[in-house]
XYZ file of C-alpha atoms in Angstrom:
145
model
C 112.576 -77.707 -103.581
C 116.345 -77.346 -103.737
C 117.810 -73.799 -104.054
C 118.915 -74.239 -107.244
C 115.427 -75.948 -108.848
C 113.882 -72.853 -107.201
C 116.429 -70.300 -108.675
C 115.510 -72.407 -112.067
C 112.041 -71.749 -111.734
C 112.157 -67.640 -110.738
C 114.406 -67.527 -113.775
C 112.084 -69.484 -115.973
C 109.395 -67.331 -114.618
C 110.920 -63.923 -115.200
C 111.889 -64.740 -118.793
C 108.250 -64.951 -119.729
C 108.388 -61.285 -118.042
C 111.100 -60.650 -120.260
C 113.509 -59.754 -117.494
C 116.536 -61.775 -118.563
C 118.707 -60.995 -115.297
C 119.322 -63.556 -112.861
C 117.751 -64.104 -110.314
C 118.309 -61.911 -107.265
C 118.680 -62.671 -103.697
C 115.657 -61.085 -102.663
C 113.571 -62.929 -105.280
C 114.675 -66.446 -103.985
C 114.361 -65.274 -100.419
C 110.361 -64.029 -101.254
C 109.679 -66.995 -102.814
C 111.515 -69.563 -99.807
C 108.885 -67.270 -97.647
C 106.371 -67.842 -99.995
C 106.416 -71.506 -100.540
C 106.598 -72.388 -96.169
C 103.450 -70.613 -95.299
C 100.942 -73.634 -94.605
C 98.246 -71.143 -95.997
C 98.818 -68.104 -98.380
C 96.381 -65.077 -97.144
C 95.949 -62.106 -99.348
C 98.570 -59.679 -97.008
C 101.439 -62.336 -97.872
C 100.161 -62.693 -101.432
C 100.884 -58.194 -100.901
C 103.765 -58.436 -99.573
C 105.712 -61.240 -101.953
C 104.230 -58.569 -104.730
C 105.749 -55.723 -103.223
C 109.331 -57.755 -103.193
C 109.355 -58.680 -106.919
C 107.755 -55.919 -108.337
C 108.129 -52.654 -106.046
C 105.786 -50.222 -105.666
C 103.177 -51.989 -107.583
C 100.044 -53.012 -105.229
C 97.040 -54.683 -104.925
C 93.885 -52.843 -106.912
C 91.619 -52.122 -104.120
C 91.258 -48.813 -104.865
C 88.189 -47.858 -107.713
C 89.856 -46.870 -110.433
C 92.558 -49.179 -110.589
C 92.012 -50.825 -113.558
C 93.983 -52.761 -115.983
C 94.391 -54.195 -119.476
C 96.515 -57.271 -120.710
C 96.352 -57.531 -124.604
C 93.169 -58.288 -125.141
C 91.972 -58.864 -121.754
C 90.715 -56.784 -119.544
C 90.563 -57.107 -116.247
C 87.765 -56.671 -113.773
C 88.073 -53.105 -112.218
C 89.615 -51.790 -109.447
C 87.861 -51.345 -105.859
C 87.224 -53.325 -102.847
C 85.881 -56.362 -104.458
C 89.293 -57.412 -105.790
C 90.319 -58.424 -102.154
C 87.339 -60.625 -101.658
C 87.913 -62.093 -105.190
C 91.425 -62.397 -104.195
C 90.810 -64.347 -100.693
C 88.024 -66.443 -101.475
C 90.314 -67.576 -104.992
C 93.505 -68.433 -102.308
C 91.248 -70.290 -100.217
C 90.236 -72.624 -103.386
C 91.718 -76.063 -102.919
C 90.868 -77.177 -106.269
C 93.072 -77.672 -109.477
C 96.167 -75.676 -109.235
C 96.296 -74.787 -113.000
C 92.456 -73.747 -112.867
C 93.405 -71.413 -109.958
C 96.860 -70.390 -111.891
C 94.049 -69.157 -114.767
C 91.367 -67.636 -112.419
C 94.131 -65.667 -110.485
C 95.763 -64.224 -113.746
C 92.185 -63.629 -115.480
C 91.687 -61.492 -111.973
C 94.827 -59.760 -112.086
C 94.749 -58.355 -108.431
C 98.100 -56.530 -108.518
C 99.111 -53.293 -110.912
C 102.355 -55.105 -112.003
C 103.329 -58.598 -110.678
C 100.751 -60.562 -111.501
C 102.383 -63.550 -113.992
C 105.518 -64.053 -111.252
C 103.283 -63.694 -108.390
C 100.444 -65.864 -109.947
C 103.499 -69.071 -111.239
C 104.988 -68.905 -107.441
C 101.449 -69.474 -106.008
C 101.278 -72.284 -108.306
C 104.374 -73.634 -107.321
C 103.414 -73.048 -103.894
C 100.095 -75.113 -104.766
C 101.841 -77.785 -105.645
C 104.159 -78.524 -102.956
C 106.916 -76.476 -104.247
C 107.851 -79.730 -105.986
C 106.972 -78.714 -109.308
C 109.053 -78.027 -112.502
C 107.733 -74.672 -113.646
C 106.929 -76.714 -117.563
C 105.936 -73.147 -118.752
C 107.418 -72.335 -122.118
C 107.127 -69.177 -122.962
C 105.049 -69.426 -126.397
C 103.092 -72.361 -124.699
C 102.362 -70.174 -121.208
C 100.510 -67.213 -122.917
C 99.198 -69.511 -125.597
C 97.353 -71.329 -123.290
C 96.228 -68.280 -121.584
C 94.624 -66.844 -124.834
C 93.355 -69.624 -125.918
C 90.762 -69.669 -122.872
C 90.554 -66.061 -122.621
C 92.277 -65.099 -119.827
């Protein structure tokens, strides 16, 4: 994926965040990082989290629990790393993992950019993002993310 398709898609990806900056260096570099790992474990996954969304973390920790809109998440504690590797190690459909990651929500803060660049890092980094805003969390409510 070209640097500029790439800067495209993190500022695709941070509008639906409603950050309406550009794109910053150290969000293109995270995601270059991202997107040449043969194999994305959960301490990458941590650290690309930590880049775009500082001092927000993973929610190992009982009692870190969240709430999107309507949905909320399942809580906090150790079982959100397992959840987390065995759903990275999934080789099925990318969008079905895209859904299953978000519905998990394994980071406090982080979770929508994090969970698009592992889909783009799915498929082959060779994918337009194609996520309109309205369209992006429509689809997500509709199946009850």
């Amino acid at each position: 994926m070209s640097d500029i398709k790439l800067t495209e898609f993190i500022r695709e990806s941070n509008r639906i965040e409603g950050i309406l900056r550009e794109p910053q260096l150290y969000e293109i570099r995270a995601h270059q990082e991202l997107l040449r790992l043969r194999a994305v474990p959960v301490a990458a996954l941590c650290s690309f989290v930590g880049t775009i969304a500082p001092g927000h973390r993973l929610r190992d920790t009982a009692g870190l629990n969240v709430r999107v809109g309507n949905h909320i998440a399942p809580a906090g504690g150790p079982n959100i790393r397992v959840r987390l590797e065995q759903l990275l190690l999934d080789s099925g459909d990318p969008w079905q993992q895209h859904i299953d990651y978000e519905t998990l929500h394994p980071f406090t803060d982080g979770n929508g950019r994090s969970g698009r660049a592992l889909w783009l890092w799915r498929m082959g980094g060779s994918a337009p993002i194609g996520f309109l805003h309205q369209f992006y969390y429509q689809t997500l409510e509709r199946i009850g993310r």
